[in-house]
Short mmCIF file of C-alpha atoms and ligand atoms in Angstrom, two decimals:
data_model
loop_
_atom_site.label_atom_id
_atom_site.label_comp_id
_atom_site.label_asym_id
_atom_site.label_seq_id
_atom_site.Cartn_x
_atom_site.Cartn_y
_atom_site.Cartn_z
CA MET A 1 14.83 14.18 23.05
CA ALA A 2 13.21 11.01 22.18
CA ARG A 3 13.40 10.38 18.09
CA THR A 4 12.44 7.82 16.16
CA LEU A 5 12.67 7.70 12.38
CA GLY A 6 9.74 5.81 10.40
CA LEU A 7 10.72 5.24 6.72
CA ASP A 8 7.90 4.48 3.89
CA SER A 9 8.91 2.94 1.16
CA SER A 10 5.90 3.38 -1.51
CA THR A 11 5.01 2.40 -5.11
CA GLN A 12 6.58 6.25 -6.53
CA SER A 13 8.58 7.43 -3.53
CA LEU A 14 10.40 6.82 -0.33
CA SER A 15 9.91 9.11 2.43
CA ALA A 16 11.28 9.80 5.88
CA LEU A 17 9.46 10.97 8.93
CA VAL A 18 11.19 11.68 12.28
CA ILE A 19 8.84 12.45 15.15
CA ASP A 20 10.18 13.74 18.65
CA THR A 21 7.75 11.96 21.18
CA ASP A 22 8.78 14.43 24.40
CA ARG A 23 7.89 17.19 22.05
CA GLY A 24 4.94 15.56 20.21
CA GLU A 25 6.61 17.20 17.00
CA VAL A 26 7.41 15.85 13.75
CA VAL A 27 11.02 17.22 13.23
CA LEU A 28 11.77 15.71 9.79
CA ASP A 29 9.36 14.77 6.92
CA ARG A 30 11.17 14.52 3.33
CA SER A 31 10.73 12.38 0.11
CA VAL A 32 12.54 10.73 -2.79
CA GLN A 33 10.43 10.48 -6.15
CA TYR A 34 11.39 7.73 -8.21
CA GLY A 35 10.71 9.20 -11.44
CA LYS A 36 12.33 12.65 -10.54
CA ASP A 37 14.92 12.02 -8.46
CA LEU A 38 16.51 8.76 -9.54
CA PRO A 39 15.42 8.77 -13.66
CA ASP A 40 18.42 6.52 -14.49
CA TYR A 41 16.42 3.21 -13.07
CA THR A 42 13.42 4.08 -15.72
CA CYS A 43 10.42 3.41 -13.41
CA PRO A 44 8.77 6.89 -13.52
CA ASN A 45 5.50 5.49 -11.97
CA GLY A 46 7.30 3.21 -9.95
CA PHE A 47 7.43 0.09 -12.06
CA LEU A 48 9.51 -0.94 -15.07
CA GLU A 49 7.63 0.14 -18.32
CA THR A 50 6.54 -3.11 -20.19
CA ASP A 51 3.70 -3.82 -22.75
CA ASP A 52 1.86 -6.25 -20.81
CA PRO A 53 -0.60 -4.36 -18.91
CA LEU A 54 -0.82 -7.60 -16.58
CA VAL A 55 2.89 -7.13 -15.46
CA ARG A 56 3.93 -4.79 -13.12
CA GLN A 57 7.88 -5.34 -11.65
CA SER A 58 10.32 -2.90 -10.24
CA ASP A 59 13.96 -2.70 -9.53
CA PRO A 60 14.71 -3.53 -6.06
CA LEU A 61 17.84 -1.54 -6.31
CA LEU A 62 15.88 1.85 -6.90
CA TRP A 63 14.51 1.34 -3.53
CA VAL A 64 17.97 1.10 -1.43
CA ALA A 65 19.56 3.79 -3.96
CA ALA A 66 16.50 5.92 -2.79
CA LEU A 67 17.58 5.26 0.76
CA ASP A 68 21.25 6.50 0.38
CA LYS A 69 19.82 9.62 -1.53
CA LEU A 70 17.13 10.46 1.00
CA LEU A 71 19.55 9.71 4.09
CA ALA A 72 22.47 12.17 2.55
CA ASP A 73 20.27 14.96 1.53
CA ALA A 74 18.91 15.18 4.95
CA ARG A 75 22.51 14.91 6.36
CA GLN A 76 23.96 17.38 3.84
CA GLU A 77 20.88 19.63 4.95
CA GLY A 78 22.12 19.43 8.70
CA PHE A 79 19.95 17.08 9.84
CA ASP A 80 21.35 14.62 12.42
CA TRP A 81 21.04 11.31 12.10
CA SER A 82 22.86 10.12 15.59
CA THR A 83 19.91 11.72 17.53
CA ILE A 84 17.67 8.65 16.28
CA GLU A 85 17.09 5.91 18.92
CA GLY A 86 14.81 3.75 16.83
CA VAL A 87 13.91 2.99 13.43
CA SER A 88 11.02 0.88 11.57
CA GLY A 89 9.26 1.57 8.30
CA SER A 90 6.42 0.86 5.80
CA GLY A 91 6.60 -0.96 2.40
CA GLN A 92 4.08 -1.63 -0.54
CA GLN A 93 2.54 -4.25 0.09
CA HIS A 94 2.68 -8.21 -1.73
CA GLY A 95 6.12 -6.90 -3.69
CA SER A 96 8.55 -9.50 -3.46
CA VAL A 97 12.31 -9.32 -3.45
CA TYR A 98 14.38 -12.59 -4.52
CA LEU A 99 18.26 -13.14 -2.84
CA ASN A 100 21.02 -15.60 -2.99
CA GLU A 101 23.04 -17.19 -0.43
CA GLN A 102 25.42 -14.35 -0.13
CA PHE A 103 22.32 -12.24 1.00
CA LEU A 104 22.36 -14.17 4.06
CA GLN A 105 26.45 -13.51 4.78
CA GLY A 106 25.23 -10.33 5.51
CA VAL A 107 24.55 -6.77 3.79
CA ALA A 108 25.60 -2.93 4.25
CA GLN A 109 28.59 -4.10 6.26
CA SER A 110 31.01 -2.40 4.33
CA ALA A 111 30.96 2.12 3.82
CA ASP A 112 33.09 1.55 0.81
CA ALA A 113 30.05 1.48 -1.99
CA PRO A 114 27.00 3.04 -2.33
CA LEU A 115 24.12 0.52 -1.10
CA ALA A 116 22.56 -0.42 -4.79
CA ASP A 117 26.32 -1.50 -5.68
CA GLN A 118 26.54 -3.34 -2.62
CA ILE A 119 22.96 -5.49 -3.28
CA ARG A 120 23.29 -5.79 -6.86
CA SER A 121 25.23 -9.17 -6.32
CA CYS A 122 22.61 -10.62 -3.87
CA LEU A 123 19.67 -10.67 -6.27
CA SER A 124 18.98 -13.85 -7.78
CA ARG A 125 16.27 -12.00 -9.41
CA PRO A 126 17.04 -8.65 -10.53
CA VAL A 127 13.29 -7.44 -10.94
CA ALA A 128 10.49 -7.51 -7.85
CA PRO A 129 6.97 -8.28 -8.97
CA ILE A 130 4.85 -5.52 -6.81
CA TRP A 131 1.13 -5.06 -5.56
CA MET A 132 0.32 -3.51 -9.09
CA ASP A 133 0.66 -6.99 -11.02
CA SER A 134 -2.21 -8.96 -12.07
CA SER A 135 -0.67 -11.66 -14.14
CA THR A 136 -0.80 -14.61 -11.97
CA THR A 137 -4.52 -15.86 -12.61
CA ALA A 138 -3.62 -19.22 -13.74
CA GLU A 139 -1.20 -19.87 -10.42
CA CYS A 140 -3.96 -18.46 -7.83
CA LYS A 141 -6.65 -21.31 -9.32
CA GLU A 142 -3.57 -23.74 -9.21
CA ILE A 143 -2.84 -22.67 -5.72
CA ALA A 144 -6.61 -22.74 -4.56
CA GLY A 145 -7.01 -26.14 -6.29
CA ALA A 146 -4.04 -27.99 -4.48
CA ALA A 147 -4.91 -26.32 -1.31
CA GLY A 148 -8.43 -27.65 -1.22
CA GLY A 149 -10.13 -24.76 -2.80
CA ASN A 150 -10.69 -20.87 -2.43
CA GLU A 151 -12.69 -21.45 0.96
CA THR A 152 -10.14 -23.50 2.82
CA VAL A 153 -7.03 -20.55 1.48
CA THR A 154 -9.57 -17.61 2.83
CA ARG A 155 -10.28 -19.56 6.32
CA ILE A 156 -6.37 -20.17 6.77
CA SER A 157 -4.91 -17.13 5.17
CA GLY A 158 -7.75 -14.41 5.38
CA SER A 159 -8.04 -13.77 1.75
CA ARG A 160 -8.65 -16.18 -1.28
CA THR A 161 -5.79 -16.41 -3.82
CA ILE A 162 -5.37 -13.13 -4.94
CA GLU A 163 -3.28 -12.14 -8.27
CA ARG A 164 -1.01 -9.39 -6.53
CA PHE A 165 -0.15 -11.74 -3.19
CA THR A 166 3.37 -12.92 -2.98
CA GLY A 167 2.33 -16.58 -2.75
CA PRO A 168 1.16 -16.69 -6.49
CA GLN A 169 3.87 -14.39 -7.34
CA ILE A 170 6.42 -16.82 -5.83
CA ARG A 171 4.62 -19.45 -7.64
CA LYS A 172 4.49 -18.09 -11.34
CA PHE A 173 8.54 -17.33 -10.65
CA SER A 174 9.17 -20.75 -9.54
CA LYS A 175 7.50 -22.30 -12.89
CA GLU A 176 8.99 -19.75 -15.25
CA ASP A 177 12.53 -19.90 -13.94
CA PRO A 178 13.22 -22.55 -11.81
CA GLY A 179 16.84 -22.29 -12.03
CA ALA A 180 16.77 -18.92 -10.72
CA TYR A 181 14.45 -20.37 -7.98
CA ALA A 182 16.55 -23.03 -6.82
CA ALA A 183 19.66 -19.90 -6.72
CA THR A 184 16.98 -18.20 -4.15
CA ALA A 185 17.85 -18.58 -0.52
CA ARG A 186 15.58 -16.06 0.71
CA ILE A 187 12.58 -14.27 -0.35
CA HIS A 188 11.39 -11.05 1.05
CA LEU A 189 8.83 -8.78 1.42
CA VAL A 190 9.19 -4.99 0.43
CA SER A 191 9.09 -4.34 4.13
CA SER A 192 11.42 -7.11 5.24
CA PHE A 193 13.95 -6.39 2.54
CA MET A 194 14.18 -2.98 3.44
CA ALA A 195 14.60 -3.45 7.32
CA SER A 196 17.12 -6.10 6.34
CA VAL A 197 19.12 -3.51 4.55
CA LEU A 198 18.85 -1.50 7.62
CA ALA A 199 19.68 -4.27 10.19
CA GLY A 200 22.37 -5.52 7.80
CA GLY A 201 21.10 -8.96 7.34
CA ASP A 202 18.25 -11.12 7.30
CA ALA A 203 15.01 -9.45 8.92
CA ALA A 204 11.83 -11.06 10.01
CA ILE A 205 8.48 -10.19 8.06
CA ASP A 206 5.88 -8.95 10.56
CA ARG A 207 2.53 -10.56 10.80
CA GLY A 208 0.86 -7.54 9.52
CA ASP A 209 2.40 -7.47 5.98
CA GLY A 210 3.05 -11.51 6.19
CA ALA A 211 -0.84 -11.76 6.01
CA GLY A 212 -0.74 -10.27 2.44
CA MET A 213 0.92 -13.38 1.07
CA ASN A 214 -1.71 -16.39 1.08
CA LEU A 215 1.13 -18.04 2.89
CA MET A 216 0.34 -17.39 6.49
CA ASP A 217 -1.97 -19.14 8.94
CA LEU A 218 -3.69 -16.33 10.49
CA GLY A 219 -4.95 -17.83 13.77
CA ALA A 220 -1.35 -19.35 14.22
CA GLY A 221 0.46 -16.16 13.31
CA ASP A 222 3.18 -18.47 11.32
CA TRP A 223 3.81 -20.08 7.93
CA SER A 224 0.81 -22.56 7.06
CA GLU A 225 2.51 -25.96 5.97
CA PRO A 226 -0.53 -26.85 3.38
CA LEU A 227 -0.21 -23.23 1.87
CA LEU A 228 3.72 -23.43 1.32
CA ALA A 229 3.11 -26.87 -0.12
CA ALA A 230 0.41 -25.87 -2.40
CA THR A 231 2.73 -22.74 -3.58
CA ALA A 232 6.20 -23.51 -4.64
CA PRO A 233 8.75 -26.54 -3.90
CA ASP A 234 10.97 -25.87 -0.62
CA LEU A 235 9.20 -22.44 0.30
CA ARG A 236 9.89 -22.77 4.21
CA LYS A 237 13.56 -22.67 3.87
CA ARG A 238 13.25 -19.62 1.63
CA LEU A 239 11.08 -17.50 3.89
CA PRO A 240 12.57 -15.46 7.23
CA PRO A 241 10.63 -16.23 10.61
CA VAL A 242 7.46 -14.39 10.74
CA VAL A 243 7.25 -11.88 14.05
CA ALA A 244 4.57 -9.61 16.10
CA GLY A 245 4.43 -6.28 15.05
CA GLY A 246 7.19 -3.60 16.50
CA THR A 247 9.58 -6.60 17.68
CA GLN A 248 13.36 -5.51 17.11
CA VAL A 249 14.73 -7.14 14.17
CA GLY A 250 18.40 -6.06 14.23
CA GLU A 251 20.72 -3.08 14.96
CA ILE A 252 21.48 -0.56 12.61
CA ALA A 253 24.12 -1.80 9.82
CA PRO A 254 27.93 -0.48 10.09
CA TYR A 255 27.07 1.37 6.57
CA PHE A 256 24.81 3.69 8.13
CA VAL A 257 27.11 4.80 11.13
CA SER A 258 29.98 5.15 9.27
CA THR A 259 28.41 6.79 5.97
CA TYR A 260 25.47 8.95 7.81
CA GLY A 261 26.35 9.06 11.14
CA PHE A 262 23.60 6.85 13.10
CA ARG A 263 24.47 5.60 16.39
CA ALA A 264 25.97 2.17 16.60
CA GLY A 265 23.39 -0.02 18.27
CA THR A 266 20.12 2.08 16.88
CA PRO A 267 17.71 -0.64 16.98
CA VAL A 268 15.60 -1.60 13.99
CA TYR A 269 11.76 -2.68 14.54
CA ALA A 270 10.03 -4.91 11.92
CA TRP A 271 8.89 -3.06 9.19
CA SER A 272 5.20 -3.70 8.14
CA GLY A 273 2.77 -3.02 4.83
CA ASP A 274 1.87 0.16 4.56
CA ASN A 275 -1.75 -0.31 5.38
CA PRO A 276 -0.98 -1.72 8.74
CA CYS A 277 1.09 1.24 9.15
CA SER A 278 -1.55 3.65 8.20
CA LEU A 279 -3.53 1.87 10.77
CA VAL A 280 -1.29 3.10 13.49
CA GLY A 281 -0.38 6.42 12.07
CA MET A 282 -4.10 7.14 11.74
CA GLY A 283 -4.98 5.96 15.39
CA ALA A 284 -7.37 3.58 14.52
CA THR A 285 -5.91 0.28 16.14
CA GLN A 286 -8.98 -0.24 18.19
CA PRO A 287 -12.10 -1.65 16.28
CA GLY A 288 -14.79 1.25 15.67
CA THR A 289 -12.56 3.74 13.71
CA ALA A 290 -12.82 3.11 9.66
CA VAL A 291 -9.82 4.66 7.49
CA ILE A 292 -9.71 5.67 3.77
CA SER A 293 -6.63 5.93 2.31
CA LEU A 294 -6.54 7.98 -0.82
CA GLY A 295 -3.19 7.23 -2.43
CA THR A 296 -1.64 5.48 -5.53
CA SER A 297 -4.22 2.84 -4.53
CA ASP A 298 -7.33 3.63 -2.44
CA THR A 299 -8.22 1.31 0.09
CA PHE A 300 -10.78 0.92 3.22
CA PHE A 301 -9.65 -0.61 6.20
CA GLY A 302 -10.13 -0.72 10.06
CA ALA A 303 -9.54 -2.90 13.09
CA MET A 304 -10.94 -5.86 13.65
CA GLN A 305 -11.10 -8.34 17.25
CA GLU A 306 -11.72 -11.73 15.28
CA PRO A 307 -11.31 -12.12 11.72
CA CYS A 308 -14.32 -11.84 9.66
CA THR A 309 -13.86 -12.17 5.51
CA ASP A 310 -15.18 -11.24 2.15
CA PRO A 311 -18.08 -13.82 0.96
CA ASN A 312 -17.32 -12.09 -2.21
CA GLY A 313 -13.39 -12.50 -2.10
CA TYR A 314 -12.40 -8.84 -2.63
CA GLY A 315 -11.49 -7.97 1.09
CA HIS A 316 -8.64 -9.28 3.18
CA VAL A 317 -7.64 -10.02 6.62
CA PHE A 318 -4.36 -8.92 7.69
CA GLY A 319 -2.48 -8.19 10.90
CA ASN A 320 -3.12 -5.47 13.13
CA PRO A 321 0.49 -4.27 14.65
CA ALA A 322 -0.87 -3.21 17.54
CA GLY A 323 -2.30 -6.70 18.04
CA GLY A 324 -5.60 -8.50 16.79
CA PHE A 325 -6.74 -7.85 12.61
CA MET A 326 -7.85 -5.53 10.61
CA SER A 327 -9.84 -5.55 7.20
CA LEU A 328 -8.64 -4.17 4.45
CA ILE A 329 -10.23 -3.62 0.44
CA CYS A 330 -7.89 -2.40 -1.99
CA PHE A 331 -8.87 -0.18 -5.24
CA THR A 332 -6.15 -0.40 -7.91
CA ASN A 333 -7.29 2.63 -9.70
CA GLY A 334 -6.62 5.42 -6.87
CA SER A 335 -4.65 8.36 -7.78
CA LEU A 336 -3.69 6.13 -11.01
CA ALA A 337 -7.35 6.93 -12.37
CA ARG A 338 -7.71 10.32 -11.10
CA GLU A 339 -4.37 11.54 -12.80
CA ALA A 340 -5.36 9.75 -15.77
CA VAL A 341 -8.28 11.97 -15.83
CA LEU A 342 -6.61 15.00 -15.10
CA GLU A 343 -4.14 14.21 -18.07
CA LYS A 344 -7.12 13.51 -20.18
CA THR A 345 -9.13 16.98 -19.33
CA GLY A 346 -6.30 19.35 -18.59
CA LEU A 347 -7.35 20.29 -15.23
CA ASP A 348 -5.11 20.11 -12.27
CA TYR A 349 -6.24 19.01 -8.80
CA ASP A 350 -7.77 22.66 -7.67
CA GLY A 351 -9.69 22.17 -11.46
CA LEU A 352 -11.11 18.81 -10.28
CA ALA A 353 -12.19 19.96 -6.91
CA ARG A 354 -14.14 23.41 -8.47
CA ALA A 355 -15.36 21.01 -11.20
CA ILE A 356 -16.93 19.05 -8.27
CA VAL A 357 -17.86 21.67 -5.96
CA GLU A 358 -19.21 24.31 -8.33
CA ALA A 359 -19.90 22.85 -11.83
CA THR A 360 -21.63 19.71 -11.33
CA ARG A 361 -24.03 17.79 -9.17
CA ALA A 362 -24.12 14.86 -7.11
CA GLY A 363 -25.44 12.14 -9.79
CA ASN A 364 -23.46 13.80 -12.58
CA ASP A 365 -26.55 14.05 -14.54
CA GLY A 366 -26.46 10.83 -15.52
CA ASN A 367 -22.76 10.94 -16.51
CA LEU A 368 -21.24 7.65 -15.50
CA MET A 369 -17.58 6.01 -15.29
CA LEU A 370 -16.01 2.71 -15.08
CA PRO A 371 -12.69 4.18 -14.39
CA TYR A 372 -10.34 1.02 -14.79
CA PHE A 373 -7.60 2.41 -16.59
CA GLU A 374 -5.18 -0.10 -14.93
CA THR A 375 -6.38 -3.40 -14.62
CA GLU A 376 -8.48 -3.67 -11.26
CA THR A 377 -8.24 -5.92 -8.09
CA THR A 378 -11.98 -4.84 -6.07
CA PRO A 379 -13.84 -5.41 -8.51
CA LEU A 380 -11.54 -7.99 -10.60
CA VAL A 381 -11.11 -6.37 -13.97
CA LEU A 382 -8.44 -7.63 -16.18
CA GLU A 383 -8.93 -5.78 -18.77
CA ALA A 384 -7.44 -2.05 -19.03
CA GLY A 385 -9.51 1.12 -20.05
CA ALA A 386 -11.85 3.43 -18.51
CA LYS A 387 -15.46 3.43 -19.93
CA LEU A 388 -18.03 6.48 -20.23
CA PHE A 389 -21.47 6.33 -20.21
CA GLY A 390 -23.90 9.06 -20.75
CA SER A 391 -24.06 12.25 -22.99
CA GLU A 392 -22.35 12.32 -26.28
CA ALA A 393 -20.01 14.77 -25.34
CA PHE A 394 -19.30 12.99 -21.94
CA GLU A 395 -18.39 9.71 -23.89
CA ALA A 396 -16.30 11.70 -26.22
CA TRP A 397 -14.04 13.20 -23.48
CA LYS A 398 -15.30 16.74 -23.96
CA GLU A 399 -17.07 17.40 -20.67
CA PRO A 400 -13.83 18.20 -18.51
CA ALA A 401 -16.10 18.70 -15.41
CA ALA A 402 -18.20 15.81 -15.78
CA ALA A 403 -15.02 13.68 -15.82
CA ALA A 404 -13.64 14.79 -12.77
CA ARG A 405 -16.73 13.99 -10.84
CA ALA A 406 -17.41 10.65 -12.58
CA VAL A 407 -14.14 9.43 -11.60
CA VAL A 408 -14.68 10.56 -7.89
CA GLU A 409 -18.12 9.24 -7.87
CA ALA A 410 -17.26 5.91 -9.59
CA GLN A 411 -14.21 5.64 -7.11
CA ALA A 412 -16.48 6.29 -3.68
CA VAL A 413 -19.50 4.37 -5.09
CA SER A 414 -17.34 1.48 -5.51
CA MET A 415 -15.79 1.47 -2.02
CA LYS A 416 -19.20 1.76 -0.62
CA ILE A 417 -20.60 -1.33 -2.12
CA HIS A 418 -17.40 -3.16 -2.00
CA SER A 419 -17.22 -2.60 1.69
CA GLU A 420 -20.65 -3.44 2.78
CA TRP A 421 -19.48 -6.99 3.96
CA ILE A 422 -17.67 -5.36 6.76
CA GLY A 423 -21.14 -4.78 8.43
CA GLU A 424 -20.74 -1.44 10.19
CA ARG A 425 -21.99 1.69 8.62
CA PRO A 426 -19.59 4.35 10.05
CA THR A 427 -20.87 7.62 10.43
CA THR A 428 -17.33 9.10 10.79
CA ILE A 429 -14.44 8.03 8.74
CA ARG A 430 -10.65 9.33 8.97
CA VAL A 431 -9.09 10.03 5.46
CA THR A 432 -5.71 10.35 4.43
CA GLY A 433 -3.26 10.18 1.72
CA GLY A 434 -2.12 12.70 -0.55
CA ALA A 435 -6.24 13.28 -2.47
CA SER A 436 -7.68 13.45 1.31
CA GLN A 437 -6.46 17.09 1.01
CA ASN A 438 -8.93 17.79 -1.84
CA GLU A 439 -12.07 19.04 -0.78
CA GLY A 440 -14.01 17.99 -3.82
CA ILE A 441 -12.73 14.36 -3.69
CA LEU A 442 -14.19 14.31 0.16
CA ARG A 443 -17.35 16.01 -0.65
CA VAL A 444 -18.09 13.30 -2.72
CA PHE A 445 -16.73 10.72 -0.29
CA ALA A 446 -18.84 12.07 2.54
CA ASP A 447 -21.77 12.21 0.45
CA VAL A 448 -21.61 8.62 -0.98
CA PHE A 449 -20.88 7.01 2.50
CA GLY A 450 -23.14 9.42 4.45
CA ALA A 451 -20.49 9.71 7.12
CA ARG A 452 -18.13 12.79 8.35
CA MET A 453 -14.72 12.86 6.63
CA VAL A 454 -12.17 13.82 9.48
CA ARG A 455 -8.27 14.49 8.44
CA LEU A 456 -5.75 14.19 10.88
CA ARG A 457 -2.68 16.73 11.13
CA VAL A 458 0.11 14.53 9.34
CA SER A 459 -0.70 13.27 5.71
CA ASN A 460 1.86 10.36 5.35
CA SER A 461 0.09 7.92 8.00
CA ALA A 462 2.09 4.86 6.79
CA GLY A 463 5.42 6.89 7.81
CA LEU A 464 4.02 8.22 10.78
CA GLY A 465 2.70 4.91 11.92
CA ALA A 466 6.27 3.38 10.88
CA ALA A 467 7.92 6.17 13.51
CA LEU A 468 5.26 5.32 15.93
CA MET A 469 5.76 1.88 15.87
CA ALA A 470 9.63 2.67 16.43
CA ALA A 471 8.43 4.91 19.50
CA GLN A 472 6.39 2.12 20.97
CA GLY A 473 9.06 -0.61 20.64
CA ARG A 474 12.01 1.70 22.15
CA THR A 475 9.67 3.28 24.95
CA GLY A 476 7.02 0.70 25.33
CA ALA A 477 4.50 3.70 25.36
CA ALA A 478 0.70 3.38 25.39
CA TRP A 479 -0.72 3.90 22.23
CA ALA A 480 -3.40 6.22 23.43
CA GLU A 481 -0.85 8.50 24.64
CA LEU A 482 1.11 8.27 20.95
CA PHE A 483 -2.03 8.56 19.27
CA GLY A 484 -2.88 11.95 21.54
CA ALA A 485 0.31 13.61 20.51
CA PHE A 486 0.30 12.56 17.09
CA ALA A 487 -3.28 11.12 15.64
CA ALA A 488 -5.76 13.67 16.83
CA PRO A 489 -8.49 14.52 14.25
CA MET A 490 -8.38 17.98 12.77
CA PRO A 491 -11.10 20.76 12.91
CA GLY A 492 -12.66 21.18 9.50
CA ALA A 493 -14.67 18.07 9.08
CA VAL A 494 -16.45 17.61 5.55
CA GLU A 495 -19.82 17.00 6.81
CA PRO A 496 -22.19 14.59 4.81
CA ASP A 497 -25.43 16.24 3.06
CA ALA A 498 -28.13 13.82 3.86
CA GLY A 499 -30.26 14.98 0.98
CA GLN A 500 -27.93 13.23 -1.44
CA ALA A 501 -28.55 9.77 -0.28
CA ALA A 502 -31.16 8.68 -2.77
CA THR A 503 -28.90 9.89 -5.50
CA TYR A 504 -26.37 7.87 -4.77
CA GLU A 505 -28.17 4.54 -4.10
CA ASP A 506 -29.43 5.11 -7.51
CA LEU A 507 -25.57 5.73 -8.95
CA ALA A 508 -24.43 2.57 -7.01
CA ALA A 509 -27.42 0.01 -8.52
CA ARG A 510 -26.58 1.93 -12.04
CA PHE A 511 -22.67 0.72 -11.34
CA ARG A 512 -23.41 -2.44 -10.70
CA ASP A 513 -25.69 -3.02 -13.76
CA LYS A 514 -22.64 -1.42 -15.88
CA LEU A 515 -19.93 -3.74 -14.24
CA LYS A 516 -22.48 -6.64 -14.93
CA GLU A 517 -23.00 -5.77 -18.47
CA CYS A 518 -19.02 -4.75 -19.36
CA TYR A 519 -17.47 -7.37 -17.31
CA GLY A 520 -19.84 -9.89 -16.19
CA ILE A 521 -19.82 -8.95 -12.44
CA GLY A 522 -22.78 -9.90 -10.67
C1 XUL B 5 -3.09 -3.64 -0.31
C2 XUL B 5 -2.38 -2.94 -1.54
C3 XUL B 5 -1.93 -1.64 -2.15
C4 XUL B 5 -0.18 -1.50 -1.76
C5 XUL B 5 -0.05 -0.05 -1.98
O1 XUL B 5 -3.82 -4.80 -0.48
O2 XUL B 5 -1.91 -4.00 -2.69
O3 XUL B 5 -2.55 -0.90 -1.14
O4 XUL B 5 0.14 -1.85 -0.22
O5 XUL B 5 1.14 0.18 -1.26
#
């Protein structure tokens, strides 16, 4: 029996996926939903409610409380954590946790109190800005200015300065609360924070996730002095080291041994960001396989041999946990927007699929939506609120089926337009994330991209990727062998209808026009 655990600390939930590499099986797959299962933390959607739509912060204690709950629930139901031989994990990207000197002395060493109580006194800032935050436009400009312009920042870090990225968030905190910044001894990403808790002390950041900070020199695979200097005072000493994906960062802390029965000495491997982990979980670590992930945010990504950057500044280059690089484009209004439409129309996901397949047709008879219920990063829209264009009834939200098709068509068309810089026109795309189970949504994506949409057996690709990273770290198994067992495509691909190509080219042109008209985006 060779079991490894992949944890996935995502925006709205924490999941655990245990794989058995001898048997090629998933033996545990369970989650804790923050809103439903831990309501006392008042983060029903994964973040603390505020009046400012640009500010999105969460409570880091929520994430560790979820870890306690998940491990306890599984144990109570009979799962034996002592069978686990290695642990890794996936974190929502860009979010940052601010810790004081006490954290560096070690955490999760005692079994006497729940994790949240042990970590509370280690926080130098009670909240963690997450990837949905877009309140740092001023800091983005300041950092780019100090570093010699966004072309330089992009050349070094793989992305221009981006509101949700960690560097601009750190700068904002250092300006707004210099006292608390001075009391901060360590700044972690969500991924490296959770790895630190598991390992009982400071864990390194992996290159996959480190590349989403506007602080790392992609070529050197280490922090960039000019970017650190442009961001905040004495930043280097506040950051952990950067390591290659899959590096062991410690052994499981005594708390997990005595509280949940993990075996002492169980290795903890560096966690990565959810998108780099999904690249692994989708078996897509070699260039040539594009992936679409339809989750809270929608993302489009693929492995790259050499970094190639987006001339429009929306795309990013991150590290590939299996070596090399990956491209990534993130659309904030993924499930967030789909669910806002469901709420407005009273449809459920099955109803949305029927609306698309049975009640409407490609192009939606001219009805079009700009689906920016939340502020958006791709394209940059800092004004929250969807806009509808078409028939009078559609614009008044009185056409539920057309609204359902409109949100999905807008998402697919926007993704197509904004991924063209990568240069390849994939004929097959692997899809993951909750919404990838929906036939209606996949129909639209297949027709807009003119590509077959292929699903894999495991739907939590980030958790699977983390479990595979732990397995690879533990056994040194070849990626191809692990992918053959866990990331093989399933039958039942959704084939594109070539007859819709012209309709969607026309829709793409109209979509671009509306972006220009409404937000001045050209
Ligand atoms: C990627 C991004 C999102 C988060 C979601 O750049 O911001 O996909 O990682 O968890």
